[in-house]
JSON list of N, CA and C in Angstrom, two decimals:
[
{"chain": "R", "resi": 14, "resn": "UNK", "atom": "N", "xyz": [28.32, 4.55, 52.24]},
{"chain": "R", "resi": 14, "resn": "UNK", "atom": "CA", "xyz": [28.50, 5.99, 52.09]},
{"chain": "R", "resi": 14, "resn": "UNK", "atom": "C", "xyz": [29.97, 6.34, 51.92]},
{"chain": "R", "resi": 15, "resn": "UNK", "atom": "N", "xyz": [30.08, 7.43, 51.59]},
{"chain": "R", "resi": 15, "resn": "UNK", "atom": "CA", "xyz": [32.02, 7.49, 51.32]},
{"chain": "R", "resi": 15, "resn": "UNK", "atom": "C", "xyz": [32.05, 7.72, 49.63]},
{"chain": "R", "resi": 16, "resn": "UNK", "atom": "N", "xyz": [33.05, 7.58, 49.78]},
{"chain": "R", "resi": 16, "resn": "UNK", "atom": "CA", "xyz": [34.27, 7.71, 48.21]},
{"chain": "R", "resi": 16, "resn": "UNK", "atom": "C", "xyz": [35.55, 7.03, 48.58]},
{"chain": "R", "resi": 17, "resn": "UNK", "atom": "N", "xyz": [35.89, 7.21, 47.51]},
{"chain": "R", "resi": 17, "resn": "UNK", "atom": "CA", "xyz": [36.99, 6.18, 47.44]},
{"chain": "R", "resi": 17, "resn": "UNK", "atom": "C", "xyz": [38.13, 6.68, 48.64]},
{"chain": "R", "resi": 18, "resn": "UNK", "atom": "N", "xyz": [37.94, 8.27, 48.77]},
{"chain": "R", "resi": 18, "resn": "UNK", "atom": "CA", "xyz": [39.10, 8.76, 49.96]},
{"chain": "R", "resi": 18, "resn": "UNK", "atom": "C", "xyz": [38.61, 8.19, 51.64]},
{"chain": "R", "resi": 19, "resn": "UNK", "atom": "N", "xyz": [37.67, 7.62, 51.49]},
{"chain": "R", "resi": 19, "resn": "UNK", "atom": "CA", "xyz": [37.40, 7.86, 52.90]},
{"chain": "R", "resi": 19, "resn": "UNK", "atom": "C", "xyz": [37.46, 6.39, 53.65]},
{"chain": "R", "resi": 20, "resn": "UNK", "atom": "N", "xyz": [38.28, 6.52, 54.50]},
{"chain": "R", "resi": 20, "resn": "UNK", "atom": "CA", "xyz": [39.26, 5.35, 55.15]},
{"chain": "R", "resi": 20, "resn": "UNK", "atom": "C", "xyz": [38.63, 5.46, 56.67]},
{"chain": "R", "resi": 21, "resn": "UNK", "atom": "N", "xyz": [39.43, 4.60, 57.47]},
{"chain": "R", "resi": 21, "resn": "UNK", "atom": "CA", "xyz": [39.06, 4.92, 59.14]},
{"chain": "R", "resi": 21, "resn": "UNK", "atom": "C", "xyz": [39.09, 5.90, 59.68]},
{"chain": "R", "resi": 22, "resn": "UNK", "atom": "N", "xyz": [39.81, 7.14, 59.18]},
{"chain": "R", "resi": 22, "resn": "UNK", "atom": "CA", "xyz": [40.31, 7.89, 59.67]},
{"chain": "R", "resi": 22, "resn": "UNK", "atom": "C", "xyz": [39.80, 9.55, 59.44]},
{"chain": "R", "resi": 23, "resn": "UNK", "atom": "N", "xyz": [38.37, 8.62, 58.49]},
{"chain": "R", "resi": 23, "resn": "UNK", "atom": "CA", "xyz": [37.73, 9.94, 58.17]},
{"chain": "R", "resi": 23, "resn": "UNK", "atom": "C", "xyz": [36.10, 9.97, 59.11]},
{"chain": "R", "resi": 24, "resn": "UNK", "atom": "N", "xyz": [35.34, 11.49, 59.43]},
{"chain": "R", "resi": 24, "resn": "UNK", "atom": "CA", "xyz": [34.45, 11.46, 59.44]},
{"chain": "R", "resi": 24, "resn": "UNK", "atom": "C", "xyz": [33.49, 11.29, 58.48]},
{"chain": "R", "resi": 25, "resn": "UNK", "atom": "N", "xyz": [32.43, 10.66, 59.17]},
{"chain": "R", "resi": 25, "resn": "UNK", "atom": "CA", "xyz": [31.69, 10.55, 57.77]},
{"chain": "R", "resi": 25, "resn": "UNK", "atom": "C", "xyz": [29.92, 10.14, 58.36]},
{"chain": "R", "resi": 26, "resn": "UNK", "atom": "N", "xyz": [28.91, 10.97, 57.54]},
{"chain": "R", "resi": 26, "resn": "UNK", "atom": "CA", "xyz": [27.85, 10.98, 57.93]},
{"chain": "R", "resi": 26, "resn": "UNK", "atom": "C", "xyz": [27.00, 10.28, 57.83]},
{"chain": "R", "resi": 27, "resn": "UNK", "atom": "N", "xyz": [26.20, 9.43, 58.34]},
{"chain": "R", "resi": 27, "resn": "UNK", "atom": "CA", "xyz": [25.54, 7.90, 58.43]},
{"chain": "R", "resi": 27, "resn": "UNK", "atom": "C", "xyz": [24.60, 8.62, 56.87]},
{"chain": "R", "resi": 28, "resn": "UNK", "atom": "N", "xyz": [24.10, 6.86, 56.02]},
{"chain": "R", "resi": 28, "resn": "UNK", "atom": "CA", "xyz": [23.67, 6.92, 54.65]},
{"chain": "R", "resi": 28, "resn": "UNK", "atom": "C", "xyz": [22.33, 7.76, 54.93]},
{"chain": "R", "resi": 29, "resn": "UNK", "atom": "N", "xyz": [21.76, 7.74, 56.09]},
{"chain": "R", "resi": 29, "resn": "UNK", "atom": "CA", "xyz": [20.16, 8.44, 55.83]},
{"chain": "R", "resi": 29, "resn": "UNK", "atom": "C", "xyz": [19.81, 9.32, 56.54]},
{"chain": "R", "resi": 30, "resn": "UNK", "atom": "N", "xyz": [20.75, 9.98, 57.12]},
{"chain": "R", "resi": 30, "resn": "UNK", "atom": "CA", "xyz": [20.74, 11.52, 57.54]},
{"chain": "R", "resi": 30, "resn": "UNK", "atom": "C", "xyz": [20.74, 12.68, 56.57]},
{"chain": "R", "resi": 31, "resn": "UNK", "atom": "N", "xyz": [19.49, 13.41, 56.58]},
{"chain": "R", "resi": 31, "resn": "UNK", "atom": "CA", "xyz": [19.04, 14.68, 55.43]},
{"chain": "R", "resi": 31, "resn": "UNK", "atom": "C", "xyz": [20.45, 15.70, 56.12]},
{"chain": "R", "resi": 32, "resn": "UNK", "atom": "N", "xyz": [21.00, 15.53, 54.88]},
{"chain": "R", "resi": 32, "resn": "UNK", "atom": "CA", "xyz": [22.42, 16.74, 55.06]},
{"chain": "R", "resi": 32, "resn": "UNK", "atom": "C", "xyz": [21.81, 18.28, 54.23]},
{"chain": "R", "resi": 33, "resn": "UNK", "atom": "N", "xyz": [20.96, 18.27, 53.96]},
{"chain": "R", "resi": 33, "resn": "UNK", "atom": "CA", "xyz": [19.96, 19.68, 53.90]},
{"chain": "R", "resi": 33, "resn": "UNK", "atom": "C", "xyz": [19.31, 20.42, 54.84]},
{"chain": "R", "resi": 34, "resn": "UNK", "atom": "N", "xyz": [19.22, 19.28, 55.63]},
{"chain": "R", "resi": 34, "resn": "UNK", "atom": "CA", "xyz": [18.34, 19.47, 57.45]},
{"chain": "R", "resi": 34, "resn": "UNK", "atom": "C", "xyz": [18.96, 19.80, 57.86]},
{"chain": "R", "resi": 35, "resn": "UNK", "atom": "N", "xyz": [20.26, 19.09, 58.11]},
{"chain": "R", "resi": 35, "resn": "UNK", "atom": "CA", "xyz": [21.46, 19.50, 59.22]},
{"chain": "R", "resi": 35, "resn": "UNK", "atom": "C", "xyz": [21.76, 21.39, 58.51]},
{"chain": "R", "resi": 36, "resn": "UNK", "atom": "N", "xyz": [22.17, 21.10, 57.17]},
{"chain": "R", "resi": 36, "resn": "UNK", "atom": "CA", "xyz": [22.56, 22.54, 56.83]},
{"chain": "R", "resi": 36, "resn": "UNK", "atom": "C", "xyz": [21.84, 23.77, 57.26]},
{"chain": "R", "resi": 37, "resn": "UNK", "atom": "N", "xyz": [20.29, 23.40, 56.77]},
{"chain": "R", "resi": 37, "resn": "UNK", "atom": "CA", "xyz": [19.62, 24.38, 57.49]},
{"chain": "R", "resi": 37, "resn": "UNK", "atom": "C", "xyz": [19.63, 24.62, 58.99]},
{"chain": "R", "resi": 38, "resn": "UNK", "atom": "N", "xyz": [19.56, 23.56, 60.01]},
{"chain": "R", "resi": 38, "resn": "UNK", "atom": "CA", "xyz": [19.34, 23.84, 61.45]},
{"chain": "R", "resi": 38, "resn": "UNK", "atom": "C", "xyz": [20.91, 24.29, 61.84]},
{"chain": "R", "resi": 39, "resn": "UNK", "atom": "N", "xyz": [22.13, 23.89, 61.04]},
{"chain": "R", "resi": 39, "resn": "UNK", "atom": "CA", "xyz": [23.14, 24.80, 61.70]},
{"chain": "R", "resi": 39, "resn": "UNK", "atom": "C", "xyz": [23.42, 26.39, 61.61]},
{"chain": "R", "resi": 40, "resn": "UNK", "atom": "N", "xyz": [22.17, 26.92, 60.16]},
{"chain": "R", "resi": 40, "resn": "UNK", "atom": "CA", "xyz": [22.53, 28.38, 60.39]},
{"chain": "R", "resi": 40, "resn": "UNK", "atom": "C", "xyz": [21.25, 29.02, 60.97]},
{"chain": "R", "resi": 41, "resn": "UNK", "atom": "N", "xyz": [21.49, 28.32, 62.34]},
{"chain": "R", "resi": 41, "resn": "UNK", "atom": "CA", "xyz": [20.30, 29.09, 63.34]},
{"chain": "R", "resi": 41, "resn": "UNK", "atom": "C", "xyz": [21.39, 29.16, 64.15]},
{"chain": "R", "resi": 42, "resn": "UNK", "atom": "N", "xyz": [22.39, 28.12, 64.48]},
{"chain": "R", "resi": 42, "resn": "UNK", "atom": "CA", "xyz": [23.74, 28.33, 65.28]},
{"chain": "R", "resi": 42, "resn": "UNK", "atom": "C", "xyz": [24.57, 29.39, 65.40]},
{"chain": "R", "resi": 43, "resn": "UNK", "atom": "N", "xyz": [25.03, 30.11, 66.59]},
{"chain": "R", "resi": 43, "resn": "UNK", "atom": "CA", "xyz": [25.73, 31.39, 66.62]},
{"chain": "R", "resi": 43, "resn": "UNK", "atom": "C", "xyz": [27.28, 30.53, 66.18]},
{"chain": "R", "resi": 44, "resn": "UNK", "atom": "N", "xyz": [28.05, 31.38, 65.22]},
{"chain": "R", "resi": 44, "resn": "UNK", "atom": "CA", "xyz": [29.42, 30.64, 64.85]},
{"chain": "R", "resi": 44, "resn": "UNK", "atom": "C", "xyz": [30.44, 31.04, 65.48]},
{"chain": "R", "resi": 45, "resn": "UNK", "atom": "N", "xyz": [31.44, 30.84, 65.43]},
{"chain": "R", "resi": 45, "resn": "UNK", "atom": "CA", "xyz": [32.89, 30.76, 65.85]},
{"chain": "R", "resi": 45, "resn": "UNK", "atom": "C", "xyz": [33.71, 31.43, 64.84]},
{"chain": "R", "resi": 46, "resn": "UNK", "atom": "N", "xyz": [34.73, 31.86, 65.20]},
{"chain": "R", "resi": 46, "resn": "UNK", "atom": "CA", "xyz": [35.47, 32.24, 63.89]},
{"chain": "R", "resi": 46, "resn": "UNK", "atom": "C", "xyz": [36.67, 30.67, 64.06]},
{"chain": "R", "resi": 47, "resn": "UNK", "atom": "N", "xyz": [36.65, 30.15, 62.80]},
{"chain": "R", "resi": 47, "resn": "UNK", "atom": "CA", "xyz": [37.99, 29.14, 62.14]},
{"chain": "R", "resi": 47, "resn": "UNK", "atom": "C", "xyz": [39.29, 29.62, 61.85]},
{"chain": "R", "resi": 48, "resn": "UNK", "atom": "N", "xyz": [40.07, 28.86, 61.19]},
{"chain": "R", "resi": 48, "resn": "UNK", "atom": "CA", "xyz": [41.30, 28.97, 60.69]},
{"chain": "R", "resi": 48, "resn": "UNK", "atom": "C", "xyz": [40.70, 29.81, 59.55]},
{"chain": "R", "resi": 49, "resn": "UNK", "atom": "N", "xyz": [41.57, 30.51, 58.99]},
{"chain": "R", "resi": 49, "resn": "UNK", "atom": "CA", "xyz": [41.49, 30.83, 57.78]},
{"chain": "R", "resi": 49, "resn": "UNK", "atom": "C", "xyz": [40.62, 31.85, 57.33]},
{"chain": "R", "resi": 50, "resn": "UNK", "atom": "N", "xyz": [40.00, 32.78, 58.42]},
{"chain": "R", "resi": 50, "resn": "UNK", "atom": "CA", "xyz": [38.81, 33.75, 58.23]},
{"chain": "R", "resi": 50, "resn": "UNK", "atom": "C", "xyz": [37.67, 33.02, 58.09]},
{"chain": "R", "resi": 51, "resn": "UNK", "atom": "N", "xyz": [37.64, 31.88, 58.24]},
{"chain": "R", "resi": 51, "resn": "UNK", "atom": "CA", "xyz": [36.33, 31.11, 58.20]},
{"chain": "R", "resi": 51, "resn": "UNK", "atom": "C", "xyz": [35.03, 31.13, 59.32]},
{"chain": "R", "resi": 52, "resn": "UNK", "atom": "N", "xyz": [34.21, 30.60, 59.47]},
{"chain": "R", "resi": 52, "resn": "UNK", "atom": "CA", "xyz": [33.38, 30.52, 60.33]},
{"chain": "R", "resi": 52, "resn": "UNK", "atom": "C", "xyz": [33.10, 29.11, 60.52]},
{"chain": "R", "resi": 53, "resn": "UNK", "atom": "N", "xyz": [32.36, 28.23, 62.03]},
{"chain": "R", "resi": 53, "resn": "UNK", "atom": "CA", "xyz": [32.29, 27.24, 62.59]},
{"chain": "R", "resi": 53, "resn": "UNK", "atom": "C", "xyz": [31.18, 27.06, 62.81]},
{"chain": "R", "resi": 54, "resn": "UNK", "atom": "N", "xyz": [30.02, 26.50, 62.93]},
{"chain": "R", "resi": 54, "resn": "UNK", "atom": "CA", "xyz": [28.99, 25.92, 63.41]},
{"chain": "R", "resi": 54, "resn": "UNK", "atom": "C", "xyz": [29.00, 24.55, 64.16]},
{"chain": "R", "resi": 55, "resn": "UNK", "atom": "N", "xyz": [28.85, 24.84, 65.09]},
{"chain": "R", "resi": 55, "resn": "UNK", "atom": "CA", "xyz": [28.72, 23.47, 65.84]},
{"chain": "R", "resi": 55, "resn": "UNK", "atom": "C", "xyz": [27.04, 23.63, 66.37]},
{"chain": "R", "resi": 56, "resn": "UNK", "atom": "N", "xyz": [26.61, 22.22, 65.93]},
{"chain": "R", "resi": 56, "resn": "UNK", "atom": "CA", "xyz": [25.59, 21.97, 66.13]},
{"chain": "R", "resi": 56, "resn": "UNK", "atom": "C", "xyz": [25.00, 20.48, 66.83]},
{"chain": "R", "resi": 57, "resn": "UNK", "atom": "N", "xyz": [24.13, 20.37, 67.79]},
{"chain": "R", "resi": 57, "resn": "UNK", "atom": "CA", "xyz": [23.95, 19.18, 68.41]},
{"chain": "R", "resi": 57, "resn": "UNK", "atom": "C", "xyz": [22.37, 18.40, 67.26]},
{"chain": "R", "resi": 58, "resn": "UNK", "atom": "N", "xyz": [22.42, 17.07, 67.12]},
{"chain": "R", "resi": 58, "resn": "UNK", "atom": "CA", "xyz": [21.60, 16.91, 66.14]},
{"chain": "R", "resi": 58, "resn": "UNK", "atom": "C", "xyz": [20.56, 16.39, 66.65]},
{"chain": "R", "resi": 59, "resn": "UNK", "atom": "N", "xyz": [20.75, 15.94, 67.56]},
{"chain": "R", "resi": 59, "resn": "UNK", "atom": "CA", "xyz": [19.38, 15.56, 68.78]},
{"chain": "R", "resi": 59, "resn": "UNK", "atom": "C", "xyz": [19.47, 13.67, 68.30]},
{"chain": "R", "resi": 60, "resn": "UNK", "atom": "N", "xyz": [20.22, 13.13, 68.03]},
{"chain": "R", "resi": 60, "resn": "UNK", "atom": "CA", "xyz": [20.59, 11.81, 67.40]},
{"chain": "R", "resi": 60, "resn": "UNK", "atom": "C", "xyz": [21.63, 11.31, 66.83]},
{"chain": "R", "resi": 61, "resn": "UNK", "atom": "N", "xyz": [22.43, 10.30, 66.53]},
{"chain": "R", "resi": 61, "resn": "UNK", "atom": "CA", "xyz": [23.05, 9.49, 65.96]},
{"chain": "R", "resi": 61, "resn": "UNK", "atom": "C", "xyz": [23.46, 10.19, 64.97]},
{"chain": "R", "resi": 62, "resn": "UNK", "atom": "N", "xyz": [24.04, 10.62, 64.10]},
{"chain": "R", "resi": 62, "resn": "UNK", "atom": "CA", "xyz": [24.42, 11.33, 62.74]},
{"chain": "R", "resi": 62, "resn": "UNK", "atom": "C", "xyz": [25.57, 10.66, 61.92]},
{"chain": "R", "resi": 63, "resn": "UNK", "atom": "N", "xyz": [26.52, 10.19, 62.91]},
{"chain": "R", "resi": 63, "resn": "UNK", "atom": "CA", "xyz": [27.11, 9.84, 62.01]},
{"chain": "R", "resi": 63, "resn": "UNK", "atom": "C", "xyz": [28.89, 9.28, 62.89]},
{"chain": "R", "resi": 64, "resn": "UNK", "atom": "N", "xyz": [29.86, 9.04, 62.31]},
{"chain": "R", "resi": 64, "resn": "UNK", "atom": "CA", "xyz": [31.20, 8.53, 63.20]},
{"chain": "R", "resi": 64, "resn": "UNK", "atom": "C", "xyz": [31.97, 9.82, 63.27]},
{"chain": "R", "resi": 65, "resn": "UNK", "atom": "N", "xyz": [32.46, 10.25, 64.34]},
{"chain": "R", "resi": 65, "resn": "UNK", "atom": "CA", "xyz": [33.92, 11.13, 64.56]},
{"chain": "R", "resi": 65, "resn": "UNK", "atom": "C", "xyz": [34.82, 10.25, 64.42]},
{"chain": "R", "resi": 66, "resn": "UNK", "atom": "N", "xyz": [35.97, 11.43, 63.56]},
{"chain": "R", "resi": 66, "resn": "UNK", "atom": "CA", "xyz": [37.02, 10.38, 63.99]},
{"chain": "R", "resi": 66, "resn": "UNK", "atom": "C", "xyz": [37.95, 10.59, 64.73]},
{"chain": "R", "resi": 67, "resn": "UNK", "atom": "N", "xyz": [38.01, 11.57, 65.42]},
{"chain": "R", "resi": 67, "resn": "UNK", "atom": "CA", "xyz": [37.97, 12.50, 66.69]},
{"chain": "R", "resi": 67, "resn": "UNK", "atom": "C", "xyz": [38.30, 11.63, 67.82]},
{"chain": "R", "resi": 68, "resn": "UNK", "atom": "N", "xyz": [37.01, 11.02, 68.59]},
{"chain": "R", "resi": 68, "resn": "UNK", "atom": "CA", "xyz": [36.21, 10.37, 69.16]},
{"chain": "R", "resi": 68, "resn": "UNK", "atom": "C", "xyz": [36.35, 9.01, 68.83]},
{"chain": "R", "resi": 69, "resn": "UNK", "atom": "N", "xyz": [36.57, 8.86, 67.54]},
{"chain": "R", "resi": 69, "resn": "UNK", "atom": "CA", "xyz": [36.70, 7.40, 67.48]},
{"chain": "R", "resi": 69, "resn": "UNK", "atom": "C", "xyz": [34.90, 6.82, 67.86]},
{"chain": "R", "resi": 70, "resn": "UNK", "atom": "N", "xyz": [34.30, 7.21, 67.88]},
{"chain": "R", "resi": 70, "resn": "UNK", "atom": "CA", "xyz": [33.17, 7.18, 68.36]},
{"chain": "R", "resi": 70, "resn": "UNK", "atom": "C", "xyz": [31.23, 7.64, 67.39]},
{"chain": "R", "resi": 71, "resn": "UNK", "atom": "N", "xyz": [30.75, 7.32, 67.25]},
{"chain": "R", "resi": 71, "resn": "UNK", "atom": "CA", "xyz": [29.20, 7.87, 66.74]},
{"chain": "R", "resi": 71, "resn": "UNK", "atom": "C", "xyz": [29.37, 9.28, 67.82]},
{"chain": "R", "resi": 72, "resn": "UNK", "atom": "N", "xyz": [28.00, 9.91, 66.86]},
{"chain": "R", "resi": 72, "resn": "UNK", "atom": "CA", "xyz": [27.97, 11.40, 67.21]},
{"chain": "R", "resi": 72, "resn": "UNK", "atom": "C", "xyz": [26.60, 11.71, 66.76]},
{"chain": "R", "resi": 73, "resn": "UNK", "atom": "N", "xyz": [26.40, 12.63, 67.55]},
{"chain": "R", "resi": 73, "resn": "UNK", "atom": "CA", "xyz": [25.18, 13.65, 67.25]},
{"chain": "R", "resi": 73, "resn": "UNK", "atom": "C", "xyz": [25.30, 14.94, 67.24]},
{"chain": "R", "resi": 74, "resn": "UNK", "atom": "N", "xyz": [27.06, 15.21, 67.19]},
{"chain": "R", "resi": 74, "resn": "UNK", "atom": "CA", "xyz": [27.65, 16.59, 66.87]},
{"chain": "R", "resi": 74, "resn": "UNK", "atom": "C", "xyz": [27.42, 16.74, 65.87]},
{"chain": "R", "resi": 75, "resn": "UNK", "atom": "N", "xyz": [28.03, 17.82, 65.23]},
{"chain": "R", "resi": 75, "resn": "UNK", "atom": "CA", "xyz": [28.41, 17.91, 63.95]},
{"chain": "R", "resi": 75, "resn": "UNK", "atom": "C", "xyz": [28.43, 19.65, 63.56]},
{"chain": "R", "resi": 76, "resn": "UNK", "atom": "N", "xyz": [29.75, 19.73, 62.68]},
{"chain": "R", "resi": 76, "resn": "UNK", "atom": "CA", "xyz": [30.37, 20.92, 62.29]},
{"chain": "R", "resi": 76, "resn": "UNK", "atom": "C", "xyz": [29.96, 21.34, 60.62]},
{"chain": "R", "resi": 77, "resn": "UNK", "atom": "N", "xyz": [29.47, 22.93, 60.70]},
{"chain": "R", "resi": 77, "resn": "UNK", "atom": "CA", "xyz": [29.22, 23.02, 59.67]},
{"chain": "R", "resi": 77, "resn": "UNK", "atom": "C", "xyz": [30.62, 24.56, 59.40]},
{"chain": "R", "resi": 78, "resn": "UNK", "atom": "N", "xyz": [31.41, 24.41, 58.48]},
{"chain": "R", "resi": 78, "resn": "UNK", "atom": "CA", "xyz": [32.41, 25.36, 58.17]},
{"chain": "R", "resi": 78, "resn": "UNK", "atom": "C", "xyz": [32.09, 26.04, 56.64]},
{"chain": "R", "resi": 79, "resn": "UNK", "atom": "N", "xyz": [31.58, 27.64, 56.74]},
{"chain": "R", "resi": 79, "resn": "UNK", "atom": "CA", "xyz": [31.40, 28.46, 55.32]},
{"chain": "R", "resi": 79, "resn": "UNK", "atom": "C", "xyz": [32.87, 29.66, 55.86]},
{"chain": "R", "resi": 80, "resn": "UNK", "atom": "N", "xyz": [32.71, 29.91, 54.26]},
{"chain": "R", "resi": 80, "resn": "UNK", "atom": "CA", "xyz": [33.77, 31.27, 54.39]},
{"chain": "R", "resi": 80, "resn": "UNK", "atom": "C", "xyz": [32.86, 32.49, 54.81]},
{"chain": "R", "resi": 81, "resn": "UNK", "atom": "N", "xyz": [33.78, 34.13, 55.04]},
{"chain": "R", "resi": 81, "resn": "UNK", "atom": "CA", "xyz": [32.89, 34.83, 55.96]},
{"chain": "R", "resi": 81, "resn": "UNK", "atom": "C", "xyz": [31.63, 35.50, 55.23]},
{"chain": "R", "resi": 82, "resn": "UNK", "atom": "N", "xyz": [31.29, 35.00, 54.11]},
{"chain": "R", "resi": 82, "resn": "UNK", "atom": "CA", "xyz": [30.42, 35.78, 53.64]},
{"chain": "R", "resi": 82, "resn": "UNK", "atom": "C", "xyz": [28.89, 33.83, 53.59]},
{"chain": "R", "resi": 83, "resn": "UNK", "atom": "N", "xyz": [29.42, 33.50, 54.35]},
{"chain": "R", "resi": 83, "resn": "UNK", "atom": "CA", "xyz": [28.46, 32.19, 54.56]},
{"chain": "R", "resi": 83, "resn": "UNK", "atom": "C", "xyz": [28.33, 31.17, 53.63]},
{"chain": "R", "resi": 84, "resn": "UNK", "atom": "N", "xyz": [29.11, 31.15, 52.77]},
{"chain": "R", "resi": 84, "resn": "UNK", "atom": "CA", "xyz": [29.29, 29.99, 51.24]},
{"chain": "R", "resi": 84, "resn": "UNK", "atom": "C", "xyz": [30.07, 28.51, 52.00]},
{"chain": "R", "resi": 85, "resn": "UNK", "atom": "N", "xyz": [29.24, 27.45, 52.02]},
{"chain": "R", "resi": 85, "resn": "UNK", "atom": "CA", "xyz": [29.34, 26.48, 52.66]},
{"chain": "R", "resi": 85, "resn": "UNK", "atom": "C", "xyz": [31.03, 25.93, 52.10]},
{"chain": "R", "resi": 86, "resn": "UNK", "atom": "N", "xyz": [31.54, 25.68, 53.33]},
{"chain": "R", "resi": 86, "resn": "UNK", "atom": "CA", "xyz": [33.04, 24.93, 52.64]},
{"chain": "R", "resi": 86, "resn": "UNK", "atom": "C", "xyz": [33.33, 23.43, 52.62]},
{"chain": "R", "resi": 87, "resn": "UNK", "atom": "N", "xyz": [32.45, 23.03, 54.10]},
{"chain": "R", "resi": 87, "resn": "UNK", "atom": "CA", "xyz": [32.69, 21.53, 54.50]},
{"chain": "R", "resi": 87, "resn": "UNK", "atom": "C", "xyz": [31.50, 21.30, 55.55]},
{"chain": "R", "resi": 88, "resn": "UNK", "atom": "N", "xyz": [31.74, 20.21, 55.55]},
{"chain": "R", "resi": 88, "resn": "UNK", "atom": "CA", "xyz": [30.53, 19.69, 57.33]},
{"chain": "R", "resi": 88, "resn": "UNK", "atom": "C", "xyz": [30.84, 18.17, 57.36]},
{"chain": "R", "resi": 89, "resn": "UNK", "atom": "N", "xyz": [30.91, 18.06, 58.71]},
{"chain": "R", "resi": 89, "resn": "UNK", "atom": "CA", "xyz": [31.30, 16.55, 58.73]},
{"chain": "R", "resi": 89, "resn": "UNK", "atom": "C", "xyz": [30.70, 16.49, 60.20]},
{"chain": "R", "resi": 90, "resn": "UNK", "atom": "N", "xyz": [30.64, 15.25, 61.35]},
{"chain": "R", "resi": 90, "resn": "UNK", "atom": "CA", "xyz": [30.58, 14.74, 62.38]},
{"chain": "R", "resi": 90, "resn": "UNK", "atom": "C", "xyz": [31.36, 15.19, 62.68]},
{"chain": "R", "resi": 91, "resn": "UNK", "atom": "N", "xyz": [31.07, 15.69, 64.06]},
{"chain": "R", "resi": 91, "resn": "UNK", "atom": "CA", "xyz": [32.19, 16.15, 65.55]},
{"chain": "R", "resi": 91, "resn": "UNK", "atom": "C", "xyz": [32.48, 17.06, 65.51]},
{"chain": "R", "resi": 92, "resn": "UNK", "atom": "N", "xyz": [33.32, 17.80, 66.22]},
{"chain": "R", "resi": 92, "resn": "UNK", "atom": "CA", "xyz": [33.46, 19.43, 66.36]},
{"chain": "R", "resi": 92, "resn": "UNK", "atom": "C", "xyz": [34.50, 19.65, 65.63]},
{"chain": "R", "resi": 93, "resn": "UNK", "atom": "N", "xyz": [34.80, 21.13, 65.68]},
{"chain": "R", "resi": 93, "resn": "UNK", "atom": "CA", "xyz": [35.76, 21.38, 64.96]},
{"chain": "R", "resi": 93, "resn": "UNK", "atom": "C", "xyz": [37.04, 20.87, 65.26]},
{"chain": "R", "resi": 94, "resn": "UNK", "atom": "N", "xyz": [38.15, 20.87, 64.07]},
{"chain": "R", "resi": 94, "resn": "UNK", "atom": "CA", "xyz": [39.45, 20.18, 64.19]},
{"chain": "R", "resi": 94, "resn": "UNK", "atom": "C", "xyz": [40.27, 21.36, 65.11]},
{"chain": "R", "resi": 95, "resn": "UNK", "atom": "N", "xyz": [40.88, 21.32, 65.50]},
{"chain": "R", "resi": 95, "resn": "UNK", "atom": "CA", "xyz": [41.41, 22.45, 66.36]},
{"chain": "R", "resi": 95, "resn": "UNK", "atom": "C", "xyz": [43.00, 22.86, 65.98]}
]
């Protein structure tokens, strides 16, 4: 899984996790406001999802970030970057 950018140091979401699933079950999540006028979803996945690199560690976190009108920007493993 990956691209060519993605090194140790990136999160990144295991090959057979439905990233449509996750999308949908994070906008049942109440959000946060982000950097940038953005919004945060943190969501627990009830399993394994994927590596933080945070954590250094596997996760069953995982962050979903849209701008404020809800247009998806990013989502990766682990919570938000702070």
């Amino acid at each position: 899984p990956g691209g060519a950018e993605v090194d140790s140091t990136s999160s990144i979401f295991n090959s057979n996790v439905d990233l449509l699933a996750l999308l949908s079950r994070a906008g049942q999540a109440t959000p946060v406001p982000a950097r940038g006028g953005r919004l945060a979803f943190t969501v627990d996945a009830g399993g394994v999802i994927g590596w933080d690199r945070e954590t250094q560690a596997m996760t069953s976190i995982y962050t979903v970030i849209t701008d404020s009108d809800l247009n998806l920007i990013t989502a990766h493993p682990g919570v938000p970057t702070p």
